[in-house]
PDB file of C-alpha atoms in Angstrom:
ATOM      1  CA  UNK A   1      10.113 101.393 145.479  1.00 50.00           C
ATOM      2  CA  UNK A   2       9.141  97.841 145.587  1.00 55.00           C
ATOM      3  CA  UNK A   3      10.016  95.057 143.298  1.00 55.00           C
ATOM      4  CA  UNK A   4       7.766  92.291 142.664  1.00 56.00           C
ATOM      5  CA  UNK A   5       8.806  89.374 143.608  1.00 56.00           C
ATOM      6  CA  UNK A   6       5.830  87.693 141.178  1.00 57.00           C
ATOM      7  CA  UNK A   7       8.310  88.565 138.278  1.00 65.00           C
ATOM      8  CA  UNK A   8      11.347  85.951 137.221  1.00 85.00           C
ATOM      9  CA  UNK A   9      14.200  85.806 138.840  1.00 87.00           C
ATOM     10  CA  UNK A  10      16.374  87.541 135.779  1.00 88.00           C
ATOM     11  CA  UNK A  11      13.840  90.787 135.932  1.00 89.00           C
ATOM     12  CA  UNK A  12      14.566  91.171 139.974  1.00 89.00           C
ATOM     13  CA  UNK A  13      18.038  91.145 139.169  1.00 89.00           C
ATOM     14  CA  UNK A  14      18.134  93.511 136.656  1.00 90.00           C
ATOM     15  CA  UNK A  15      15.603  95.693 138.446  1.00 90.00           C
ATOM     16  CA  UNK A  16      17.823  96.022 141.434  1.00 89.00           C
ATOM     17  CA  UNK A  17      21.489  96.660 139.415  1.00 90.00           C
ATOM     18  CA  UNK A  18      19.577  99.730 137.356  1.00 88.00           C
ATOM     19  CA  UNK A  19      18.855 101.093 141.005  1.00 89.00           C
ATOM     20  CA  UNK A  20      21.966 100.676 142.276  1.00 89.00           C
ATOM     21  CA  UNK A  21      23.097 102.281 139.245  1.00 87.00           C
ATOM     22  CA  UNK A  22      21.014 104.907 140.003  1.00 86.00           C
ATOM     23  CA  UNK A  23      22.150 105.323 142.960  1.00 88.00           C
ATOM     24  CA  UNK A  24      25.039 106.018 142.292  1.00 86.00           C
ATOM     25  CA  UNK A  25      24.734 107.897 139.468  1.00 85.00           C
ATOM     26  CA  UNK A  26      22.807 110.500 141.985  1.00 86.00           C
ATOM     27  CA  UNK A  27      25.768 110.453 144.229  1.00 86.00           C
ATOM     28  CA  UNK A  28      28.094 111.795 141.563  1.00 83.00           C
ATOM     29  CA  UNK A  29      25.598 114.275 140.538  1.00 86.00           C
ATOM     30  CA  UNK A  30      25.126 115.640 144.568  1.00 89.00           C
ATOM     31  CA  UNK A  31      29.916 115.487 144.379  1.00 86.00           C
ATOM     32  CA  UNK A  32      29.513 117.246 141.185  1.00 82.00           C
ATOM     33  CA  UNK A  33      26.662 118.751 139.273  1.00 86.00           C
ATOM     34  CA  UNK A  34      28.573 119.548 135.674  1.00 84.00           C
ATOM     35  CA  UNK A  35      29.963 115.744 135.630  1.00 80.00           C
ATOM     36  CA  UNK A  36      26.566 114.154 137.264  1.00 80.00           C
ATOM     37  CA  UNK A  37      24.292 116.131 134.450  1.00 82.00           C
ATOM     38  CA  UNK A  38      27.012 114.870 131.079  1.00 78.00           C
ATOM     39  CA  UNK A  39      26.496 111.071 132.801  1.00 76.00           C
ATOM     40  CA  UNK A  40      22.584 111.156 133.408  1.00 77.00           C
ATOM     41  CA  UNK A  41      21.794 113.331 130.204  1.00 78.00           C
ATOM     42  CA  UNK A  42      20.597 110.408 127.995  1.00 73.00           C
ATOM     43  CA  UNK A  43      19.385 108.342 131.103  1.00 73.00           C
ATOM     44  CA  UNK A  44      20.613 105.249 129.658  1.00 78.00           C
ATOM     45  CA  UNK A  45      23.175 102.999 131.871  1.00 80.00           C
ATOM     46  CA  UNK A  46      24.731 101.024 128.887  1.00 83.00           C
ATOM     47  CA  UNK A  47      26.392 104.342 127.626  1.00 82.00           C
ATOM     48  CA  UNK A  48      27.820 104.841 130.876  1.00 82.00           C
ATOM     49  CA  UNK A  49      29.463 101.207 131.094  1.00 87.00           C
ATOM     50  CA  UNK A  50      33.152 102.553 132.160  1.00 86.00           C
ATOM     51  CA  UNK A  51      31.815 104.659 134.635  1.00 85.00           C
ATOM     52  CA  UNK A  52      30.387 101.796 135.928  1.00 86.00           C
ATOM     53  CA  UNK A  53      32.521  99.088 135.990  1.00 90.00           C
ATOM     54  CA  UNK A  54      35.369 101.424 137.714  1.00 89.00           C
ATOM     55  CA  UNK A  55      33.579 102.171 140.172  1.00 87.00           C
ATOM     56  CA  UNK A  56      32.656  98.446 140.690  1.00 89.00           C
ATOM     57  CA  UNK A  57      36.695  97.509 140.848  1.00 88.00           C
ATOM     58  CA  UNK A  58      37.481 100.474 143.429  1.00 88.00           C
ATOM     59  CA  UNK A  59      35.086  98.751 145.643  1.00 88.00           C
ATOM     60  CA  UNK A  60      36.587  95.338 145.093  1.00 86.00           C
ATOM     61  CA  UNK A  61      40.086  96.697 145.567  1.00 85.00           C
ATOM     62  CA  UNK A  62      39.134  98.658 148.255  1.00 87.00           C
ATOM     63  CA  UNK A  63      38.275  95.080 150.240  1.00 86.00           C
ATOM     64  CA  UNK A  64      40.909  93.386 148.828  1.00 83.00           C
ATOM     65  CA  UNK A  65      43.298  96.379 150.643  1.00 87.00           C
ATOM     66  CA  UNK A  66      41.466  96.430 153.815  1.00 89.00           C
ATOM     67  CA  UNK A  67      39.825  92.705 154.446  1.00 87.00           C
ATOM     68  CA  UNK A  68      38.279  94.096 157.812  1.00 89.00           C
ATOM     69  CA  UNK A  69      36.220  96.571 156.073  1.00 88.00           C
ATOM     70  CA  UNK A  70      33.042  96.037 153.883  1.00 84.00           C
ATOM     71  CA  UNK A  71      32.602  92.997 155.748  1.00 83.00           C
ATOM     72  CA  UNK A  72      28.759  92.617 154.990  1.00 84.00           C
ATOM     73  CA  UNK A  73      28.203  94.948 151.652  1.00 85.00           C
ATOM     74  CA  UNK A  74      30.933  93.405 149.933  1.00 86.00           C
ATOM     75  CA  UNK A  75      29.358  89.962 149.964  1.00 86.00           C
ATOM     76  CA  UNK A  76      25.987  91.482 148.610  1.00 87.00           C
ATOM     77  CA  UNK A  77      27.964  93.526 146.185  1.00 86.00           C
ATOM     78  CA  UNK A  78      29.526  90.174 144.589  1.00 88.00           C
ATOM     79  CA  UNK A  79      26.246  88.265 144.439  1.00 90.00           C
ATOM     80  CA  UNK A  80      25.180  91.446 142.617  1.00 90.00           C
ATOM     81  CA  UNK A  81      28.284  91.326 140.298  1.00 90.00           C
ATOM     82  CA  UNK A  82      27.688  87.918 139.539  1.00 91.00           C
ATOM     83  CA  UNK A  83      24.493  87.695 138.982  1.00 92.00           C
ATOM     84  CA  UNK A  84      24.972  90.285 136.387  1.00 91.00           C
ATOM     85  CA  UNK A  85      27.677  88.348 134.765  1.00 91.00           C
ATOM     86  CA  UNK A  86      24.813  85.690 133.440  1.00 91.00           C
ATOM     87  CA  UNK A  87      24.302  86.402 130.208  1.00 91.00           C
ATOM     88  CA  UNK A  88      20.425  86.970 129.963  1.00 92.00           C
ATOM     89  CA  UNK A  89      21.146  89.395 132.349  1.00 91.00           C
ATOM     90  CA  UNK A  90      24.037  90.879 130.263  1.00 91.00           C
ATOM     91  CA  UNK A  91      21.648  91.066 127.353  1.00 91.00           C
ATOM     92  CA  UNK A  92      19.207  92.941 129.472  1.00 90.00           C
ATOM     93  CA  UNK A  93      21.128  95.250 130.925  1.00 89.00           C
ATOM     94  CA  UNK A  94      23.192  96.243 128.241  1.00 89.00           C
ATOM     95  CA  UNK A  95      26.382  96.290 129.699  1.00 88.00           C
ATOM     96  CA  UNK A  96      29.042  94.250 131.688  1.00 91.00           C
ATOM     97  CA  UNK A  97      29.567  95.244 134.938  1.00 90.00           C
ATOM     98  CA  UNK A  98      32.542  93.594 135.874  1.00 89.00           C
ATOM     99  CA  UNK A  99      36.046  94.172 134.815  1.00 86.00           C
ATOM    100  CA  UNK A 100      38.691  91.932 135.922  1.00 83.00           C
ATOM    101  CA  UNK A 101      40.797  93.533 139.395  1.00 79.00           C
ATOM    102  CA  UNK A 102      43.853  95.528 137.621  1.00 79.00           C
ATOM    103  CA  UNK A 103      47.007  93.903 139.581  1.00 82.00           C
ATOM    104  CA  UNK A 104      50.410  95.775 140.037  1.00 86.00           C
ATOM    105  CA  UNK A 105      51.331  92.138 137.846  1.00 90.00           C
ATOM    106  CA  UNK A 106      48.967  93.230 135.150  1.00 88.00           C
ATOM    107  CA  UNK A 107      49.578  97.193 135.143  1.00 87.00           C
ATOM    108  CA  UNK A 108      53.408  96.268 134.632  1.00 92.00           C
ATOM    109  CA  UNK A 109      52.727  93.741 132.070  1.00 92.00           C
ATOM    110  CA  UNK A 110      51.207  95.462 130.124  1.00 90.00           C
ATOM    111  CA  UNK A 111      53.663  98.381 130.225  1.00 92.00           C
ATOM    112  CA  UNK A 112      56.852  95.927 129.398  1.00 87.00           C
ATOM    113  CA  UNK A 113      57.651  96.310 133.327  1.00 74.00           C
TER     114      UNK A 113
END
């Protein structure tokens, strides 16, 4: 597919986080059908915000593990993220993206650790 680039900036944006969304959503259905079909049923990518936004923070936390991988993708994926964190684009989306990274600090915390 193509995306115009006549269209505003906001409209690129959000075309290209619904494909990558779709993206992925196709991967999980190729890993597994049953779970792929329950997340793509209704075709709509606000109802599947968690889904989402984990998958989102085991790529961040996958860099933030291994700094020598993702060396490229990872800078494209936080534009991406942070783009999507403006809120016109929030509004047209329908959903946050972004969930802060879960520390060991945090996980404790919030357990009385």
């Amino acid at each position: 597919d193509i995306i115009s680039y006549h269209t505003n900036k906001a409209k690129r944006i959000v075309a290209q986080v619904k494909e990558v969304c779709a993206i992925l959503s196709g991967l999980l259905v190729a890993a597994n059908y049953r779970e792929g079909q329950a997340l793509i049923k209704d075709r709509e990518f606000k109802h599947n915000e968690h889904f989402f936004q984990r998958l989102f923070e085991v790529a961040r936390r996958h860099k933030i593990m291994c700094p020598e991988k993702m060396r490229s993708e990872y800078g494209s994926l936080v534009y991406m993220l942070q783009d999507t964190t403006i809120p016109e684009i929030e509004d047209m989306l329908q959903f946050k993206c972004v969930l802060p990274v879960q520390t060991a600090f945090d996980f404790l915390e919030k357990r009385g650790g």
